[in-house]
Short mmCIF file of C-alpha atoms and ligand atoms in Angstrom, two decimals:
data_model
loop_
_atom_site.label_atom_id
_atom_site.label_comp_id
_atom_site.label_asym_id
_atom_site.label_seq_id
_atom_site.Cartn_x
_atom_site.Cartn_y
_atom_site.Cartn_z
CA MET A 128 128.71 46.29 78.47
CA THR A 129 130.07 44.10 81.20
CA ASN A 130 133.79 42.70 80.92
CA TYR A 131 134.70 39.32 82.82
CA SER A 132 137.97 38.48 83.48
CA ILE A 133 139.63 35.27 84.42
CA SER A 134 142.60 33.92 85.12
CA PRO A 135 144.59 30.39 85.65
CA THR A 136 143.60 28.63 88.85
CA ALA A 137 146.80 27.00 90.94
CA LEU A 138 144.07 25.03 92.69
CA PRO A 139 142.46 22.00 91.38
CA LEU A 140 138.28 22.75 90.76
CA ARG A 141 136.81 20.29 94.34
CA GLY A 142 133.47 20.27 96.21
CA SER A 143 130.04 20.33 95.24
CA LEU A 144 127.72 22.29 93.66
CA CYS A 145 124.14 22.84 92.71
CA ALA A 146 123.85 24.00 88.76
CA PRO A 147 120.73 26.26 87.93
CA ALA A 148 117.53 24.71 87.04
CA ASP A 149 116.63 23.74 83.36
CA LYS A 150 115.74 26.32 80.83
CA SER A 151 114.06 24.30 78.32
CA ILE A 152 112.16 22.62 81.32
CA SER A 153 110.96 25.97 83.06
CA HIS A 154 109.85 27.43 79.80
CA ARG A 155 107.33 24.61 79.56
CA ALA A 156 106.43 23.83 83.00
CA ALA A 157 105.31 27.60 82.84
CA ILE A 158 103.25 26.87 79.95
CA PHE A 159 101.51 23.96 80.81
CA ALA A 160 100.41 25.27 84.09
CA ALA A 161 99.53 28.39 82.82
CA LEU A 162 97.18 26.15 80.25
CA ALA A 163 96.21 23.90 83.35
CA ASP A 164 92.82 24.39 85.87
CA GLY A 165 93.90 25.60 88.97
CA THR A 166 96.91 26.12 91.15
CA THR A 167 100.30 24.46 90.21
CA HIS A 168 103.57 25.19 92.62
CA ILE A 169 106.59 24.81 90.26
CA GLU A 170 109.53 24.37 92.36
CA ASN A 171 112.88 25.15 91.40
CA TYR A 172 112.21 27.49 88.39
CA LEU A 173 114.85 28.98 86.81
CA GLN A 174 115.57 32.70 87.66
CA SER A 175 116.83 33.88 84.03
CA GLU A 176 116.19 37.01 81.74
CA THR A 177 114.71 34.30 79.10
CA THR A 178 112.63 32.10 81.96
CA HIS A 179 111.04 35.47 82.82
CA ALA A 180 110.24 36.79 79.51
CA THR A 181 107.99 33.43 79.44
CA LEU A 182 106.43 34.18 82.77
CA ASP A 183 105.85 37.80 81.50
CA CYS A 184 104.26 36.50 78.15
CA LEU A 185 102.26 34.34 80.22
CA ARG A 186 100.98 37.08 82.50
CA ALA A 187 99.93 38.82 79.52
CA LEU A 188 97.89 35.64 78.18
CA GLY A 189 96.01 35.51 81.84
CA ALA A 190 97.66 33.32 83.98
CA GLU A 191 98.28 34.34 87.45
CA ILE A 192 101.97 33.95 88.61
CA GLU A 193 103.12 34.48 92.00
CA GLN A 194 106.95 34.08 92.95
CA ARG A 195 106.61 32.50 95.93
CA ASP A 196 110.07 32.83 97.46
CA ALA A 197 113.31 32.69 95.62
CA THR A 198 112.64 29.78 93.20
CA THR A 199 109.47 28.98 93.47
CA LEU A 200 106.40 29.88 91.92
CA SER A 201 102.67 29.32 92.24
CA VAL A 202 100.57 29.42 88.71
CA ARG A 203 97.08 29.81 88.68
CA GLY A 204 96.04 28.64 85.10
CA ARG A 205 93.43 29.54 83.09
CA GLY A 206 92.66 26.00 81.59
CA LEU A 207 93.41 25.35 77.76
CA ARG A 208 90.58 27.31 76.55
CA GLY A 209 90.30 29.79 78.87
CA LEU A 210 93.42 32.47 77.41
CA ARG A 211 92.77 35.54 76.51
CA GLU A 212 93.47 38.00 74.53
CA PRO A 213 97.15 40.20 75.34
CA ASP A 214 96.59 44.03 75.03
CA ALA A 215 100.16 44.56 74.35
CA VAL A 216 102.97 42.28 72.80
CA LEU A 217 104.24 39.71 73.95
CA PHE A 218 107.91 40.46 74.68
CA CYS A 219 109.80 37.27 74.33
CA LYS A 220 113.33 39.59 74.81
CA GLY A 221 116.03 37.13 72.97
CA SER A 222 114.51 33.81 73.90
CA GLY A 223 114.17 31.74 71.11
CA THR A 224 112.16 28.91 72.87
CA THR A 225 109.66 31.70 74.35
CA MET A 226 108.99 32.77 70.84
CA ARG A 227 108.84 29.54 69.35
CA LEU A 228 106.54 27.40 71.84
CA LEU A 229 104.22 30.27 72.38
CA ALA A 230 103.79 30.93 68.35
CA GLY A 231 102.79 27.11 68.82
CA LEU A 232 100.44 28.05 71.62
CA CYS A 233 98.92 31.26 69.82
CA ALA A 234 97.99 29.37 66.77
CA GLY A 235 95.70 27.62 68.88
CA GLN A 236 94.03 30.86 69.71
CA ASN A 237 90.89 32.77 68.75
CA PHE A 238 92.44 35.93 68.85
CA LEU A 239 95.76 38.16 67.76
CA SER A 240 99.11 38.08 69.73
CA LEU A 241 101.74 40.13 68.79
CA LEU A 242 104.95 38.38 69.61
CA ASP A 243 108.71 40.33 69.29
CA GLY A 244 112.04 40.26 70.80
CA THR A 245 115.51 41.93 71.34
CA PRO A 246 117.19 42.57 67.89
CA ALA A 247 119.29 39.37 68.23
CA LEU A 248 115.94 37.74 68.67
CA LYS A 249 114.74 38.98 65.43
CA ARG A 250 117.30 37.58 63.60
CA ARG A 251 116.66 33.84 64.35
CA PRO A 252 114.35 32.09 61.73
CA MET A 253 110.92 31.33 62.18
CA ALA A 254 110.11 30.00 59.20
CA ARG A 255 110.26 26.77 60.52
CA ILE A 256 107.41 27.15 63.06
CA ALA A 257 105.53 29.39 60.83
CA GLU A 258 105.17 26.81 57.67
CA PRO A 259 103.39 23.77 59.71
CA LEU A 260 101.43 26.38 61.69
CA ARG A 261 100.06 27.91 58.94
CA ALA A 262 99.40 24.19 57.44
CA MET A 263 97.21 23.85 60.23
CA GLY A 264 95.17 26.98 59.92
CA ALA A 265 96.74 29.35 61.47
CA THR A 266 97.60 33.09 59.80
CA ILE A 267 100.93 33.86 60.50
CA LEU A 268 102.29 37.15 59.42
CA GLY A 269 105.85 38.17 60.24
CA ARG A 270 109.21 40.27 58.72
CA ALA A 271 110.28 39.29 55.13
CA ASP A 272 107.61 37.32 54.04
CA GLY A 273 106.66 35.41 57.63
CA LYS A 274 110.13 34.24 58.23
CA LEU A 275 111.46 36.70 60.85
CA PRO A 276 109.98 38.17 63.65
CA PRO A 277 108.22 40.09 64.85
CA LEU A 278 105.09 37.51 64.39
CA ALA A 279 101.69 38.40 64.22
CA ILE A 280 99.44 35.25 64.66
CA ARG A 281 95.34 34.75 64.37
CA GLY A 282 94.98 30.98 65.52
CA GLY A 283 91.71 29.21 66.19
CA ASN A 284 89.98 26.27 64.29
CA LEU A 285 93.28 24.37 63.53
CA ARG A 286 93.25 20.79 61.61
CA GLY A 287 95.55 18.02 62.43
CA ILE A 288 98.90 17.90 60.11
CA ALA A 289 101.60 14.95 59.43
CA HIS A 290 104.77 17.05 59.51
CA THR A 291 108.14 16.06 58.82
CA LEU A 292 110.92 18.26 60.33
CA PRO A 293 113.88 19.28 57.84
CA VAL A 294 115.89 19.43 60.98
CA ALA A 295 115.63 17.85 64.40
CA SER A 296 114.46 20.71 66.58
CA ALA A 297 112.67 20.07 70.09
CA GLN A 298 111.25 24.31 69.75
CA VAL A 299 109.60 23.44 66.10
CA LYS A 300 108.66 19.95 67.79
CA SER A 301 106.79 21.73 70.31
CA ALA A 302 105.26 24.31 68.44
CA ILE A 303 103.35 21.87 66.72
CA LEU A 304 102.48 19.71 69.52
CA LEU A 305 100.96 22.70 71.50
CA ALA A 306 98.90 23.57 68.56
CA ALA A 307 97.97 20.05 68.08
CA LEU A 308 96.10 20.55 71.54
CA TYR A 309 93.69 22.37 69.62
CA ALA A 310 93.58 20.91 66.17
CA ASP A 311 89.92 19.18 65.19
CA ALA A 312 92.18 16.00 64.62
CA PRO A 313 95.40 13.74 65.43
CA THR A 314 98.51 15.43 64.37
CA ARG A 315 101.67 13.62 63.93
CA VAL A 316 105.18 14.76 63.70
CA ARG A 317 108.21 13.05 62.39
CA GLU A 318 111.85 14.52 62.90
CA PRO A 319 115.29 13.09 61.09
CA SER A 320 116.58 12.16 64.73
CA LEU A 321 115.25 13.10 68.27
CA SER A 322 115.37 16.17 69.53
CA ARG A 323 114.85 16.76 73.75
CA ASP A 324 111.38 15.59 74.75
CA HIS A 325 110.69 17.13 77.55
CA THR A 326 107.11 18.17 75.74
CA GLU A 327 106.17 14.95 75.12
CA ARG A 328 106.98 13.78 78.58
CA MET A 329 104.80 16.59 80.43
CA LEU A 330 101.92 16.36 77.55
CA ARG A 331 101.99 12.70 78.59
CA GLY A 332 102.13 13.14 82.24
CA CYS A 333 99.31 15.74 81.88
CA GLY A 334 96.89 13.23 80.86
CA VAL A 335 97.26 13.90 77.01
CA GLU A 336 97.03 10.89 74.72
CA LEU A 337 100.36 10.91 72.94
CA ARG A 338 102.32 7.93 71.62
CA ILE A 339 105.32 7.62 69.62
CA ALA A 340 105.70 4.56 67.39
CA ASN A 341 108.54 4.25 64.35
CA GLY A 342 109.96 7.71 65.08
CA GLU A 343 106.83 9.70 64.53
CA THR A 344 104.95 11.19 67.37
CA HIS A 345 100.97 10.75 67.51
CA ILE A 346 98.80 13.41 69.49
CA ASN A 347 95.46 13.58 69.93
CA PRO A 348 93.56 17.00 70.43
CA GLY A 349 93.23 17.80 74.33
CA SER A 350 90.33 18.96 76.03
CA GLN A 351 92.09 19.41 79.76
CA LEU A 352 95.66 19.43 81.11
CA VAL A 353 95.98 17.58 84.81
CA ILE A 354 99.51 18.55 86.40
CA PRO A 355 99.72 15.31 88.59
CA ASN A 356 99.71 16.43 92.54
CA SER A 357 99.40 20.31 90.91
CA GLN A 358 103.36 20.30 91.10
CA PHE A 359 106.47 20.40 88.87
CA ALA A 360 109.82 19.90 90.38
CA ILE A 361 112.36 20.78 87.99
CA PRO A 362 116.28 19.61 88.09
CA SER A 363 118.90 21.13 87.91
CA ASP A 364 120.19 22.11 83.81
CA PHE A 365 122.75 19.47 81.89
CA SER A 366 123.62 22.23 79.72
CA SER A 367 124.82 24.38 82.67
CA ALA A 368 126.59 21.99 84.33
CA ALA A 369 127.93 21.04 81.00
CA PHE A 370 130.35 24.04 81.73
CA PHE A 371 131.45 22.81 85.47
CA ILE A 372 131.80 19.08 83.59
CA VAL A 373 134.25 20.31 80.99
CA ALA A 374 136.46 22.73 83.76
CA ALA A 375 136.72 19.87 86.28
CA LEU A 376 138.08 17.66 83.25
CA ILE A 377 140.63 19.82 82.15
CA VAL A 378 142.09 21.69 85.36
CA ALA A 379 144.03 19.29 86.56
CA ARG A 380 143.65 16.84 89.66
CA SER A 381 140.22 18.46 89.94
CA GLU A 382 137.16 16.57 91.42
CA ILE A 383 133.72 18.07 91.44
CA ARG A 384 130.08 16.28 92.07
CA ILE A 385 127.24 18.40 90.92
CA GLU A 386 123.83 17.53 92.02
CA ARG A 387 120.23 16.59 90.86
CA VAL A 388 121.02 16.83 87.28
CA GLY A 389 118.87 16.04 84.66
CA ILE A 390 119.93 13.48 82.42
CA ASN A 391 117.02 12.70 80.25
CA PRO A 392 119.22 10.76 77.14
CA THR A 393 117.75 13.09 74.54
CA ARG A 394 119.87 15.74 76.43
CA THR A 395 123.37 13.82 77.23
CA GLY A 396 125.16 13.50 74.13
CA LEU A 397 128.17 15.16 75.71
CA LEU A 398 128.47 12.79 78.27
CA ASP A 399 128.44 9.98 75.53
CA ALA A 400 131.41 11.78 73.70
CA LEU A 401 133.32 12.70 76.76
CA THR A 402 133.41 9.37 77.57
CA ARG A 403 134.81 7.99 74.49
CA MET A 404 137.37 11.10 74.73
CA GLY A 405 138.39 9.20 77.91
CA ALA A 406 136.67 11.48 80.46
CA GLN A 407 136.17 9.91 84.28
CA ILE A 408 132.72 10.59 84.87
CA ALA A 409 129.97 8.63 86.95
CA ILE A 410 126.69 9.27 87.67
CA GLU A 411 125.20 8.47 90.95
CA ASN A 412 121.48 8.12 93.10
CA ALA A 413 119.83 7.67 89.22
CA ARG A 414 115.97 8.46 89.60
CA ALA A 415 112.84 10.29 88.40
CA GLU A 416 111.33 13.93 89.30
CA SER A 417 108.25 15.28 87.68
CA GLY A 418 108.58 12.24 84.90
CA GLU A 419 112.46 13.37 84.23
CA PRO A 420 115.74 11.16 84.88
CA VAL A 421 118.03 13.01 87.18
CA GLY A 422 121.28 12.08 88.61
CA ASP A 423 124.32 13.31 90.34
CA VAL A 424 126.97 13.86 88.08
CA ILE A 425 130.55 12.84 89.73
CA VAL A 426 133.85 14.13 87.27
CA ARG A 427 137.57 14.14 87.47
CA ALA A 428 140.32 15.77 85.86
CA SER A 429 141.07 13.18 83.08
CA ASP A 430 143.58 12.86 79.79
CA LEU A 431 141.46 13.33 76.80
CA ARG A 432 141.90 11.94 73.49
CA ALA A 433 139.90 13.29 70.39
CA THR A 434 136.35 12.12 68.90
CA GLU A 435 133.74 12.45 66.13
CA ILE A 436 130.68 13.68 66.82
CA PHE A 437 127.79 13.36 63.99
CA GLY A 438 124.53 12.26 62.80
CA ALA A 439 122.34 11.55 65.87
CA GLU A 440 124.48 12.69 68.76
CA VAL A 441 123.99 16.30 67.12
CA PRO A 442 121.03 16.99 68.61
CA ARG A 443 121.48 15.18 71.64
CA MET A 444 124.15 17.60 72.62
CA ILE A 445 122.97 21.01 70.28
CA ASP A 446 123.83 23.10 73.12
CA GLU A 447 126.89 21.59 73.92
CA PHE A 448 129.19 22.77 71.33
CA PRO A 449 130.92 25.48 72.84
CA ILE A 450 132.16 23.97 75.74
CA LEU A 451 132.92 20.43 73.52
CA ALA A 452 135.30 22.76 72.06
CA ILE A 453 137.51 23.69 74.97
CA ALA A 454 137.54 19.95 75.89
CA ALA A 455 138.61 19.40 72.23
CA THR A 456 141.54 22.20 72.85
CA GLN A 457 143.03 19.58 75.57
CA ALA A 458 142.36 16.26 73.69
CA ARG A 459 145.30 14.58 71.55
CA GLY A 460 144.16 14.23 68.03
CA GLU A 461 141.78 16.12 65.90
CA THR A 462 138.13 16.27 67.08
CA LEU A 463 135.63 16.57 63.94
CA VAL A 464 132.38 17.82 64.38
CA ARG A 465 129.90 17.60 61.16
CA ASP A 466 126.10 17.59 60.51
CA ALA A 467 125.84 20.73 62.83
CA GLN A 468 124.67 23.03 60.48
CA GLU A 469 122.24 24.25 63.15
CA LEU A 470 124.60 25.56 65.48
CA ARG A 471 124.72 28.88 62.68
CA VAL A 472 121.58 29.83 63.93
CA LYS A 473 121.57 29.70 67.73
CA GLU A 474 122.31 32.50 70.09
CA SER A 475 125.51 33.39 68.00
CA ASP A 476 126.35 31.67 64.60
CA ARG A 477 128.20 29.32 67.00
CA ILE A 478 130.64 27.83 64.32
CA GLY A 479 131.82 31.19 63.48
CA THR A 480 132.07 32.82 66.85
CA LEU A 481 133.57 29.53 68.11
CA ALA A 482 136.19 29.49 65.66
CA ALA A 483 137.14 33.50 65.84
CA GLU A 484 137.18 33.42 69.45
CA LEU A 485 139.10 30.15 70.30
CA ARG A 486 142.09 31.49 67.63
CA LYS A 487 142.38 34.29 69.49
CA LEU A 488 143.19 31.97 72.42
CA GLY A 489 145.69 29.88 70.46
CA ALA A 490 143.56 27.24 69.45
CA GLN A 491 143.58 24.92 66.22
CA ILE A 492 140.24 25.21 65.07
CA GLU A 493 139.11 24.89 61.13
CA GLU A 494 135.45 26.32 60.42
CA ARG A 495 133.33 23.78 58.47
CA ALA A 496 129.91 24.45 56.74
CA ASP A 497 128.45 22.21 58.78
CA GLY A 498 130.63 22.07 62.11
CA PHE A 499 134.46 22.33 62.79
CA VAL A 500 137.71 20.35 63.48
CA ILE A 501 140.04 20.98 66.35
CA ALA A 502 143.46 20.14 66.67
CA GLY A 503 145.06 19.64 70.41
CA LYS A 504 146.40 19.20 72.57
CA THR A 505 147.11 22.94 72.29
CA GLU A 506 148.10 25.39 75.18
CA LEU A 507 146.12 27.95 75.19
CA ARG A 508 147.10 31.84 75.82
CA GLY A 509 145.10 34.67 77.71
CA ALA A 510 143.01 37.08 75.17
CA ARG A 511 140.51 39.78 75.07
CA VAL A 512 137.68 37.55 73.43
CA ALA A 513 133.94 38.71 72.42
CA ALA A 514 130.64 36.85 74.04
CA HIS A 515 129.16 37.71 70.66
CA ASN A 516 125.79 38.12 72.75
CA ASP A 517 125.80 34.21 73.07
CA HIS A 518 125.39 32.98 76.96
CA ARG A 519 127.05 29.55 76.15
CA LEU A 520 130.30 30.95 74.36
CA ALA A 521 130.79 33.30 76.99
CA MET A 522 130.64 30.68 79.61
CA SER A 523 132.72 28.36 77.26
CA LEU A 524 135.30 31.07 77.01
CA ALA A 525 135.19 31.49 80.73
CA VAL A 526 136.31 27.85 81.38
CA ALA A 527 139.47 28.12 78.32
CA GLY A 528 140.31 31.27 80.75
CA LEU A 529 140.81 28.29 83.62
CA ILE A 530 143.87 26.88 81.91
CA ALA A 531 144.80 29.67 79.48
CA ARG A 532 148.03 31.27 80.39
CA GLY A 533 147.60 34.82 81.68
CA GLU A 534 144.04 36.69 81.61
CA THR A 535 141.40 36.51 79.46
CA ILE A 536 138.78 38.78 79.30
CA ILE A 537 135.35 37.91 77.92
CA GLU A 538 133.76 41.27 76.31
CA GLY A 539 129.73 41.27 76.70
CA TRP A 540 129.35 39.14 79.96
CA GLU A 541 125.81 40.08 80.71
CA CYS A 542 124.61 37.77 78.11
CA VAL A 543 125.27 35.06 81.04
CA ALA A 544 121.96 36.24 82.99
CA ASP A 545 119.98 34.35 80.05
CA SER A 546 120.49 30.84 81.85
CA PHE A 547 123.12 31.22 84.77
CA PRO A 548 123.29 34.34 86.51
CA GLU A 549 125.43 32.79 89.39
CA PHE A 550 128.06 31.23 87.14
CA ASP A 551 130.49 33.30 88.89
CA ALA A 552 129.54 32.68 92.01
CA GLN A 553 129.22 29.01 91.50
CA LEU A 554 132.83 28.69 89.99
CA LYS A 555 134.38 30.70 93.02
CA ARG A 556 132.97 27.96 95.47
CA LEU A 557 134.94 25.26 93.85
CA THR A 558 138.14 27.31 93.26
C1 S3P B 882 115.51 24.04 73.26
C2 S3P B 882 115.91 23.43 71.96
C3 S3P B 882 116.94 23.82 71.09
C4 S3P B 882 118.20 24.55 72.16
C5 S3P B 882 117.80 25.56 72.63
C6 S3P B 882 116.43 25.27 73.93
C7 S3P B 882 114.32 24.02 73.65
O1 S3P B 882 116.93 24.49 69.98
O2 S3P B 882 119.55 24.81 71.35
O3 S3P B 882 118.67 26.15 73.91
O4 S3P B 882 113.73 24.34 74.91
O5 S3P B 882 113.43 23.25 73.06
P1 S3P B 882 116.15 23.51 68.84
O6 S3P B 882 114.99 23.07 69.02
O7 S3P B 882 116.18 24.91 67.77
O8 S3P B 882 117.41 23.00 68.05
#
């Protein structure tokens, strides 16, 4: 286990940086390239544990993937119906996105696939994908009556379904949409509020008939995926940029610019919440790249006040609650988060672990079944805290360490490699 030590910075954060490539879009770009005919170049593919897990699984399913240089991949796809039965277990490491999206893909294949992962992934709920995929006709077995990994999937001969997700989830929605490409009739998916829509954008971009009407996504079975210009360009991950956005807000006199960040509105709930809190954040050079909105984010240190987050805003910032919590400790008043019970089944139980670790730093946080309340503004004090194998919790605690009095030591820092291996190097460039 690696420890990370951080002490408050005397200097403001200044300069510009590029956050790492988007994790969600990287997984999807690799999957779509593997399903296309011919070779696709993926520029700025995320180099991380989880996105490498997806590449290894796709290789086992027959795609030929080559790392061209530090960030560019070339993927020789097998066509929608050309994948082959893997002769070993598809090992998803700790990646929920890999397991859930590939489960949808494998449900469409007329062969056996076995999906497994790390002990942490084996605790993540899979009934949410297994049930709709079974309704489409796939056979899915798993531990605990088919609810937990490992999963065994025998797919093929799928039918179209109409499915309503009990909770907004892009992973579940994407698993169904991938399986729907192989169904004998159209599929309809409805979610209580919109989760990230990268899969829908890519499917449409690749020529699949998909439309959204009255909050319901309709998708027709596919015959071929055509990737425009055989190229994907992946923007920086808003969820990784978020750590630096909050760091610049709370370290006095800071001003930073984060370049080429994905600003898809289904991902930027944190920007709306922080703006209500009084944050000075501007977007410049807004443009589109490979079907995704992108821009440069400029952030200045700001006096923050509390806000409330609930309802449809929750899925739009589902990965940003740990870092929002750090901002809330520096905001005047009570910040309330509710309707966010999904946080309990992320890389860690993010309500429980956040409350436990933030308290060690002196924060006033009250845990609720579906969220938390943080009273601010509090002067944080350095302490020994634990990452709980959760990359986003680890990096949020590091940002708290930038303003906490004395030394903060984060135990289990190695999990940061799941999404942002260069976090420390990027932080040092700004201080
Ligand atoms: C993701 C969707 C979200 C998010 C995860 C990545 C994706 O999960 O928390 O980090 O790439 O589709 P849910 O769909 O389970 O909310």
